[in-house]
Short mmCIF file of C-alpha atoms in Angstrom, two decimals:
data_model
loop_
_atom_site.label_atom_id
_atom_site.label_comp_id
_atom_site.label_asym_id
_atom_site.label_seq_id
_atom_site.Cartn_x
_atom_site.Cartn_y
_atom_site.Cartn_z
CA UNK A 1 -0.17 -0.02 -0.28
CA UNK A 2 1.78 3.58 -0.94
CA UNK A 3 2.41 5.63 2.01
CA UNK A 4 2.67 9.45 1.13
CA UNK A 5 5.56 9.46 1.88
CA UNK A 6 6.62 10.02 -2.13
CA UNK A 7 5.78 13.43 -3.79
CA UNK A 8 1.68 12.51 -5.55
CA UNK A 9 2.35 12.03 -9.66
CA UNK A 10 -1.15 12.22 -11.48
CA UNK A 11 -1.10 9.52 -14.37
CA UNK A 12 -3.57 10.87 -16.53
CA UNK A 13 -6.41 13.92 -15.48
CA UNK A 14 -8.88 16.44 -15.83
CA UNK A 15 -11.35 18.45 -15.58
CA UNK A 16 -15.27 18.73 -16.32
CA UNK A 17 -17.06 22.40 -15.62
CA UNK A 18 -20.74 21.93 -16.10
CA UNK A 19 -23.21 25.07 -16.78
CA UNK A 20 -26.34 24.71 -16.17
CA UNK A 21 -29.50 26.00 -17.96
CA UNK A 22 -33.32 26.45 -17.67
CA UNK A 23 -34.38 27.22 -21.44
CA UNK A 24 -38.88 26.14 -20.84
CA UNK A 25 -40.48 24.99 -18.77
CA UNK A 26 -40.75 21.55 -19.88
CA UNK A 27 -38.35 19.19 -22.78
CA UNK A 28 -40.13 16.15 -25.36
CA UNK A 29 -36.74 14.09 -25.12
CA UNK A 30 -38.24 12.07 -27.84
CA UNK A 31 -38.78 15.00 -30.26
CA UNK A 32 -35.45 16.56 -29.05
CA UNK A 33 -33.99 13.07 -30.07
CA UNK A 34 -35.16 13.02 -33.32
CA UNK A 35 -33.68 16.81 -34.51
CA UNK A 36 -30.29 16.09 -32.76
CA UNK A 37 -30.54 13.00 -34.61
CA UNK A 38 -27.50 13.46 -36.82
CA UNK A 39 -25.61 14.35 -33.12
CA UNK A 40 -25.49 11.10 -31.73
CA UNK A 41 -27.68 11.89 -29.04
CA UNK A 42 -27.75 8.78 -26.36
CA UNK A 43 -30.05 8.30 -22.91
CA UNK A 44 -27.31 7.79 -20.68
CA UNK A 45 -27.02 5.50 -17.83
CA UNK A 46 -24.67 4.96 -14.71
CA UNK A 47 -22.14 2.04 -15.78
CA UNK A 48 -21.33 0.94 -12.32
CA UNK A 49 -22.46 -2.68 -11.93
CA UNK A 50 -24.59 -1.35 -9.08
CA UNK A 51 -26.64 0.46 -12.01
CA UNK A 52 -30.10 -0.60 -11.38
CA UNK A 53 -30.68 0.68 -8.03
CA UNK A 54 -31.11 3.82 -10.14
CA UNK A 55 -34.23 5.12 -10.63
CA UNK A 56 -34.37 7.46 -13.81
CA UNK A 57 -38.57 8.31 -14.53
CA UNK A 58 -37.18 9.39 -17.55
CA UNK A 59 -33.29 8.97 -19.30
CA UNK A 60 -32.22 12.89 -19.91
CA UNK A 61 -29.95 12.73 -23.98
CA UNK A 62 -26.66 13.16 -24.23
CA UNK A 63 -25.43 14.34 -27.13
CA UNK A 64 -21.81 15.67 -28.39
CA UNK A 65 -21.17 18.99 -29.78
CA UNK A 66 -17.16 18.40 -31.12
CA UNK A 67 -13.61 19.96 -29.29
CA UNK A 68 -11.75 23.13 -29.36
CA UNK A 69 -8.68 23.87 -27.61
CA UNK A 70 -8.19 25.79 -24.50
CA UNK A 71 -5.42 28.26 -23.51
CA UNK A 72 -5.13 27.68 -19.91
CA UNK A 73 -2.05 29.75 -18.27
CA UNK A 74 0.74 29.88 -21.75
CA UNK A 75 -0.53 25.24 -22.50
CA UNK A 76 -3.07 24.75 -25.05
CA UNK A 77 -5.13 22.06 -23.83
CA UNK A 78 -7.05 19.88 -25.82
CA UNK A 79 -11.18 19.95 -25.09
CA UNK A 80 -14.34 17.94 -25.16
CA UNK A 81 -17.31 19.78 -25.26
CA UNK A 82 -21.18 17.65 -24.48
CA UNK A 83 -24.37 18.57 -23.45
CA UNK A 84 -26.79 16.93 -21.85
CA UNK A 85 -30.67 17.34 -21.21
CA UNK A 86 -33.26 17.63 -19.09
CA UNK A 87 -37.44 17.04 -18.63
CA UNK A 88 -37.85 18.96 -16.61
CA UNK A 89 -36.02 22.17 -18.92
CA UNK A 90 -32.28 21.80 -18.15
CA UNK A 91 -29.62 21.70 -19.97
CA UNK A 92 -26.33 21.38 -18.51
CA UNK A 93 -23.23 21.65 -20.72
CA UNK A 94 -19.61 19.85 -19.77
CA UNK A 95 -16.83 21.16 -21.45
CA UNK A 96 -13.92 18.48 -20.20
CA UNK A 97 -10.55 20.21 -20.20
CA UNK A 98 -8.01 17.66 -20.03
CA UNK A 99 -4.49 17.85 -18.09
CA UNK A 100 -0.88 17.40 -18.53
CA UNK A 101 0.02 13.49 -17.99
CA UNK A 102 1.97 12.55 -15.60
CA UNK A 103 1.73 16.18 -13.96
CA UNK A 104 2.86 16.30 -10.06
CA UNK A 105 0.25 17.18 -8.34
CA UNK A 106 1.21 20.76 -8.02
CA UNK A 107 0.82 21.45 -11.07
CA UNK A 108 -2.72 20.05 -11.35
CA UNK A 109 -3.44 22.06 -8.60
CA UNK A 110 -2.88 25.11 -10.48
CA UNK A 111 -4.14 23.33 -13.30
CA UNK A 112 -7.10 23.49 -11.88
CA UNK A 113 -7.12 26.86 -9.78
CA UNK A 114 -6.68 28.44 -13.49
CA UNK A 115 -9.44 26.33 -14.47
CA UNK A 116 -11.43 28.21 -11.71
CA UNK A 117 -14.20 30.23 -13.39
CA UNK A 118 -11.62 30.16 -16.91
CA UNK A 119 -13.92 33.25 -19.06
CA UNK A 120 -12.96 31.33 -22.54
CA UNK A 121 -15.56 28.53 -20.44
CA UNK A 122 -18.24 31.19 -20.35
CA UNK A 123 -17.96 32.75 -24.26
CA UNK A 124 -17.97 28.64 -24.88
CA UNK A 125 -21.07 26.81 -23.39
CA UNK A 126 -22.45 30.81 -23.91
CA UNK A 127 -21.94 29.49 -27.42
CA UNK A 128 -23.20 26.44 -27.39
CA UNK A 129 -25.53 27.06 -25.81
CA UNK A 130 -27.80 29.14 -28.11
CA UNK A 131 -26.78 26.58 -31.52
CA UNK A 132 -28.46 23.74 -28.76
CA UNK A 133 -31.32 25.78 -27.87
CA UNK A 134 -32.22 27.05 -31.74
CA UNK A 135 -31.51 22.93 -32.14
CA UNK A 136 -34.61 21.32 -29.29
CA UNK A 137 -36.53 24.94 -30.20
CA UNK A 138 -39.92 22.49 -31.69
CA UNK A 139 -39.14 19.87 -28.24
CA UNK A 140 -39.22 22.60 -25.39
CA UNK A 141 -42.73 23.21 -23.47
CA UNK A 142 -42.74 27.85 -23.53
CA UNK A 143 -39.05 28.37 -24.60
CA UNK A 144 -37.37 31.28 -21.63
CA UNK A 145 -34.07 31.19 -20.71
CA UNK A 146 -34.02 31.79 -16.94
CA UNK A 147 -31.82 34.99 -15.75
CA UNK A 148 -30.73 31.86 -13.10
CA UNK A 149 -27.80 29.30 -13.54
CA UNK A 150 -25.24 26.94 -12.34
CA UNK A 151 -21.61 26.23 -12.23
CA UNK A 152 -20.13 22.91 -11.61
CA UNK A 153 -17.16 21.61 -11.49
CA UNK A 154 -15.34 18.30 -11.30
CA UNK A 155 -11.22 17.17 -11.18
CA UNK A 156 -11.33 13.41 -12.19
CA UNK A 157 -8.69 11.28 -11.83
CA UNK A 158 -7.34 7.99 -13.19
CA UNK A 159 -4.89 7.47 -9.99
CA UNK A 160 -2.34 9.10 -8.08
CA UNK A 161 0.79 7.93 -7.68
CA UNK A 162 4.53 7.34 -6.56
CA UNK A 163 7.18 8.47 -8.07
CA UNK A 164 7.45 4.91 -7.85
CA UNK A 165 4.87 4.41 -10.34
CA UNK A 166 2.90 2.23 -7.32
CA UNK A 167 -0.79 3.81 -7.33
CA UNK A 168 -2.49 5.54 -3.91
CA UNK A 169 -4.48 3.86 -2.05
CA UNK A 170 -7.40 4.86 -0.66
CA UNK A 171 -5.70 6.11 2.75
CA UNK A 172 -2.92 8.15 1.53
CA UNK A 173 -5.58 10.36 -0.95
CA UNK A 174 -7.11 10.96 2.28
CA UNK A 175 -3.84 12.88 3.25
CA UNK A 176 -3.38 15.04 -0.20
CA UNK A 177 -4.13 18.33 -0.29
CA UNK A 178 -6.64 19.89 -2.30
CA UNK A 179 -7.79 23.42 -0.62
CA UNK A 180 -6.20 24.92 -3.56
CA UNK A 181 -8.30 22.88 -7.04
CA UNK A 182 -11.22 22.51 -4.53
CA UNK A 183 -11.79 25.79 -2.36
CA UNK A 184 -9.07 27.46 -4.45
CA UNK A 185 -7.66 28.85 -1.11
CA UNK A 186 -4.21 29.27 -1.52
CA UNK A 187 -3.31 29.74 1.89
CA UNK A 188 -3.38 26.49 4.93
CA UNK A 189 -6.82 26.17 6.27
CA UNK A 190 -7.16 25.71 9.95
CA UNK A 191 -7.76 21.81 10.48
CA UNK A 192 -11.46 23.46 11.49
CA UNK A 193 -12.21 25.06 8.59
CA UNK A 194 -10.67 21.97 6.74
CA UNK A 195 -13.92 19.59 8.98
CA UNK A 196 -16.01 22.54 8.07
CA UNK A 197 -15.63 22.61 4.28
CA UNK A 198 -14.99 19.27 3.69
CA UNK A 199 -16.80 16.92 5.11
CA UNK A 200 -17.62 14.68 2.35
CA UNK A 201 -15.47 12.38 1.13
CA UNK A 202 -16.05 9.06 -0.05
CA UNK A 203 -13.95 5.94 -0.84
CA UNK A 204 -15.61 2.80 -2.46
CA UNK A 205 -12.41 0.31 -3.52
CA UNK A 206 -9.00 0.15 -2.12
CA UNK A 207 -7.45 2.76 -4.03
CA UNK A 208 -10.22 5.32 -5.29
CA UNK A 209 -11.54 8.79 -4.14
CA UNK A 210 -14.91 11.09 -4.23
CA UNK A 211 -14.80 14.63 -1.99
CA UNK A 212 -18.10 16.62 -2.36
CA UNK A 213 -17.93 20.33 -2.33
CA UNK A 214 -20.71 23.31 -2.62
CA UNK A 215 -19.14 24.04 -6.46
CA UNK A 216 -16.74 21.34 -7.19
CA UNK A 217 -15.57 17.87 -6.80
CA UNK A 218 -12.11 15.69 -7.12
CA UNK A 219 -12.70 12.19 -7.95
CA UNK A 220 -10.38 10.03 -8.50
CA UNK A 221 -11.11 6.39 -10.04
CA UNK A 222 -8.55 4.25 -12.39
CA UNK A 223 -11.65 3.14 -13.91
CA UNK A 224 -12.78 5.46 -16.85
CA UNK A 225 -16.02 4.28 -18.09
CA UNK A 226 -16.87 4.50 -14.88
CA UNK A 227 -19.13 8.08 -14.42
CA UNK A 228 -21.74 7.45 -12.44
CA UNK A 229 -20.59 9.75 -9.12
CA UNK A 230 -20.47 12.68 -12.27
CA UNK A 231 -23.92 11.71 -13.66
CA UNK A 232 -24.76 11.81 -9.97
CA UNK A 233 -23.86 15.23 -8.92
CA UNK A 234 -24.82 16.68 -12.51
CA UNK A 235 -28.41 15.46 -11.61
CA UNK A 236 -28.59 16.82 -8.09
CA UNK A 237 -27.03 20.34 -9.65
CA UNK A 238 -30.28 20.31 -11.75
CA UNK A 239 -32.24 19.95 -9.56
CA UNK A 240 -30.92 22.97 -7.26
CA UNK A 241 -31.42 24.67 -10.48
CA UNK A 242 -35.34 24.03 -10.76
CA UNK A 243 -35.49 24.91 -6.81
CA UNK A 244 -33.55 28.45 -7.73
CA UNK A 245 -35.04 28.64 -10.02
CA UNK A 246 -39.07 28.33 -8.57
CA UNK A 247 -38.04 30.15 -5.77
CA UNK A 248 -37.47 33.51 -7.21
CA UNK A 249 -39.68 33.23 -9.32
CA UNK A 250 -42.97 32.32 -6.42
CA UNK A 251 -39.99 35.44 -4.63
CA UNK A 252 -40.86 38.03 -8.47
CA UNK A 253 -44.51 36.89 -7.84
CA UNK A 254 -45.34 38.33 -5.32
CA UNK A 255 -44.58 41.87 -4.79
CA UNK A 256 -46.21 41.81 -7.36
CA UNK A 257 -49.64 39.88 -6.74
CA UNK A 258 -50.46 42.96 -3.71
CA UNK A 259 -49.74 44.85 -6.03
CA UNK A 260 -52.48 42.84 -8.52
CA UNK A 261 -54.98 42.66 -5.59
CA UNK A 262 -55.59 46.12 -4.70
CA UNK A 263 -55.27 47.04 -8.03
CA UNK A 264 -58.74 45.09 -8.80
CA UNK A 265 -59.41 45.85 -5.93
CA UNK A 266 -60.00 49.22 -6.79
CA UNK A 267 -61.00 49.00 -10.73
CA UNK A 268 -65.19 49.50 -10.98
CA UNK A 269 -67.48 46.41 -11.94
CA UNK A 270 -70.66 45.91 -13.08
CA UNK A 271 -69.82 42.24 -10.95
CA UNK A 272 -67.92 43.19 -8.00
CA UNK A 273 -67.29 39.31 -8.04
CA UNK A 274 -65.51 38.79 -11.39
CA UNK A 275 -63.03 41.15 -10.43
CA UNK A 276 -60.28 38.99 -9.26
CA UNK A 277 -61.58 35.96 -11.53
CA UNK A 278 -57.74 36.55 -14.04
CA UNK A 279 -55.69 36.78 -10.76
CA UNK A 280 -58.12 34.03 -9.26
CA UNK A 281 -56.68 32.12 -12.72
CA UNK A 282 -53.32 33.33 -12.68
CA UNK A 283 -52.95 32.19 -9.18
CA UNK A 284 -54.46 28.25 -10.19
CA UNK A 285 -52.68 28.26 -12.85
CA UNK A 286 -49.25 29.38 -10.57
CA UNK A 287 -49.74 26.47 -8.19
CA UNK A 288 -50.26 24.51 -9.81
CA UNK A 289 -47.59 24.65 -13.09
CA UNK A 290 -44.43 25.37 -9.60
CA UNK A 291 -45.95 22.69 -7.90
CA UNK A 292 -46.17 20.64 -10.63
CA UNK A 293 -42.62 20.66 -12.09
CA UNK A 294 -41.11 20.71 -8.38
CA UNK A 295 -42.30 17.46 -7.99
CA UNK A 296 -41.32 16.26 -10.86
CA UNK A 297 -37.71 17.33 -10.30
CA UNK A 298 -37.73 15.54 -7.21
CA UNK A 299 -38.84 12.96 -8.28
CA UNK A 300 -37.01 12.09 -11.29
CA UNK A 301 -34.07 10.14 -9.62
CA UNK A 302 -33.61 8.20 -7.38
CA UNK A 303 -31.22 5.67 -5.53
CA UNK A 304 -33.01 2.52 -4.07
CA UNK A 305 -30.23 0.08 -3.49
CA UNK A 306 -26.93 1.45 -3.69
CA UNK A 307 -25.67 2.87 -0.49
CA UNK A 308 -22.40 4.26 -1.44
CA UNK A 309 -24.23 6.40 -4.62
CA UNK A 310 -27.03 6.99 -2.15
CA UNK A 311 -24.77 8.36 0.57
CA UNK A 312 -22.96 11.14 -2.19
CA UNK A 313 -26.40 11.79 -4.04
CA UNK A 314 -27.65 12.45 0.07
CA UNK A 315 -24.16 14.45 0.76
CA UNK A 316 -25.71 16.57 -2.73
CA UNK A 317 -28.74 17.74 -1.58
CA UNK A 318 -27.27 18.24 1.71
CA UNK A 319 -24.42 20.54 0.21
CA UNK A 320 -26.71 22.59 -1.95
CA UNK A 321 -29.38 22.48 0.66
CA UNK A 322 -32.11 21.30 -1.49
CA UNK A 323 -33.92 20.63 2.03
CA UNK A 324 -34.24 24.89 2.27
CA UNK A 325 -35.24 25.90 -1.54
CA UNK A 326 -37.99 22.77 -0.79
CA UNK A 327 -38.88 24.89 1.71
CA UNK A 328 -38.35 28.24 1.13
CA UNK A 329 -40.69 27.74 -1.77
CA UNK A 330 -43.58 25.36 0.21
CA UNK A 331 -44.27 28.19 2.30
CA UNK A 332 -44.12 29.92 -0.84
CA UNK A 333 -46.93 28.34 -2.73
CA UNK A 334 -48.65 28.69 0.57
CA UNK A 335 -49.13 32.14 0.61
CA UNK A 336 -50.71 31.39 -2.47
CA UNK A 337 -53.10 29.10 -1.82
CA UNK A 338 -54.17 30.92 0.84
CA UNK A 339 -54.15 34.04 -1.26
CA UNK A 340 -56.64 32.00 -3.52
CA UNK A 341 -58.53 31.44 -0.79
CA UNK A 342 -58.53 34.44 0.55
CA UNK A 343 -59.60 36.31 -3.09
CA UNK A 344 -62.60 33.22 -4.02
CA UNK A 345 -63.80 33.73 -0.67
CA UNK A 346 -63.94 37.47 -1.57
CA UNK A 347 -65.75 37.43 -4.54
CA UNK A 348 -68.12 34.53 -3.60
CA UNK A 349 -69.24 37.39 -0.61
CA UNK A 350 -69.57 40.16 -3.77
CA UNK A 351 -71.38 37.57 -4.98
CA UNK A 352 -73.92 36.45 -3.64
CA UNK A 353 -74.04 40.86 -2.48
CA UNK A 354 -74.76 40.98 -5.69
CA UNK A 355 -77.24 38.13 -5.66
CA UNK A 356 -79.18 39.72 -2.26
CA UNK A 357 -79.65 42.71 -3.97
CA UNK A 358 -80.93 41.77 -7.53
CA UNK A 359 -83.02 39.47 -4.80
CA UNK A 360 -84.32 42.96 -3.38
CA UNK A 361 -85.09 44.52 -6.62
CA UNK A 362 -87.48 42.62 -7.60
CA UNK A 363 -88.83 42.37 -5.55
CA UNK A 364 -89.39 45.78 -4.65
CA UNK A 365 -90.15 45.42 -8.94
CA UNK A 366 -93.64 43.57 -8.40
CA UNK A 367 -95.23 45.02 -5.61
CA UNK A 368 -94.52 48.36 -7.75
CA UNK A 369 -95.77 46.22 -10.49
CA UNK A 370 -98.89 45.11 -8.59
CA UNK A 371 -99.61 48.47 -6.68
CA UNK A 372 -100.01 49.60 -10.88
CA UNK A 373 -102.67 47.16 -11.52
CA UNK A 374 -104.38 47.77 -9.25
#
């Protein structure tokens, strides 16, 4: 078993930058498959033997977008572009940048730090997003690019060895200084800060490691085709994006709603009970849309009997504060439902009052007509 006594070498490494965007209410994946047929899209699931433990109601589409060259420092690096399309309206663009082969851990760390918020990645993904959304637009329901988006980076390493070529064990991998590459910090952190900022570390075999943080992760995995952890993290980011989007949407809706209520109350109408009709219809649609899509997002991926993947997925959701975002959405939806009930009650009262006035007028009219006949 390798110890940390020899300098660590990264034999094969890469950084995968994810840029996730909400492009519409939902995407018809079968239609998108037809529209992207020339790019050879496929429905991809994780490749672990336990992959059956992942239940995905509507697997996303993965499509290759080509290759480019990216300048990192003074060196040009090969870049692979791809995208993953989720049925709940999210497009995830991936920029995979290969690190120099057989570089030292310090060199790999320096490479990773240069990629944090690299401006060229933003330019590349912006262009690819425009091209991709133009192609799949007929498959997108209510197409609109949201203001919120998610960024995430996975640093992928096949193996770390000593200068003698012996691979590091899982225990030795835990001794690597991951703070600069994952947290983009140059100064040493205190032990307390490390424990708080890097609490989620996972190993399945004796030579792999996964460390998950808020906006990046390190995955040491000898099996090049084993991308299940990346899949889980990308899915969790897509779910986070939708929760953030609907939270922002409801945040913007509430102040506007109060102004619209005041305007409706001040409006003179022949039938007062109809003053809130358009507002009630809008509220009903907003609550139904938000509830339906948030439920669909949260149920899009379920991890059943794979304890390792379940732990990673749960850690990602905890880091991304998924429960807190959902609780915030539920509170705002409750306000909308209460407002709907209040306005509907007010409208019903106005209708009852109008009906009572009409009945009284009819009675008075009948009395007058009776007196006139005599």
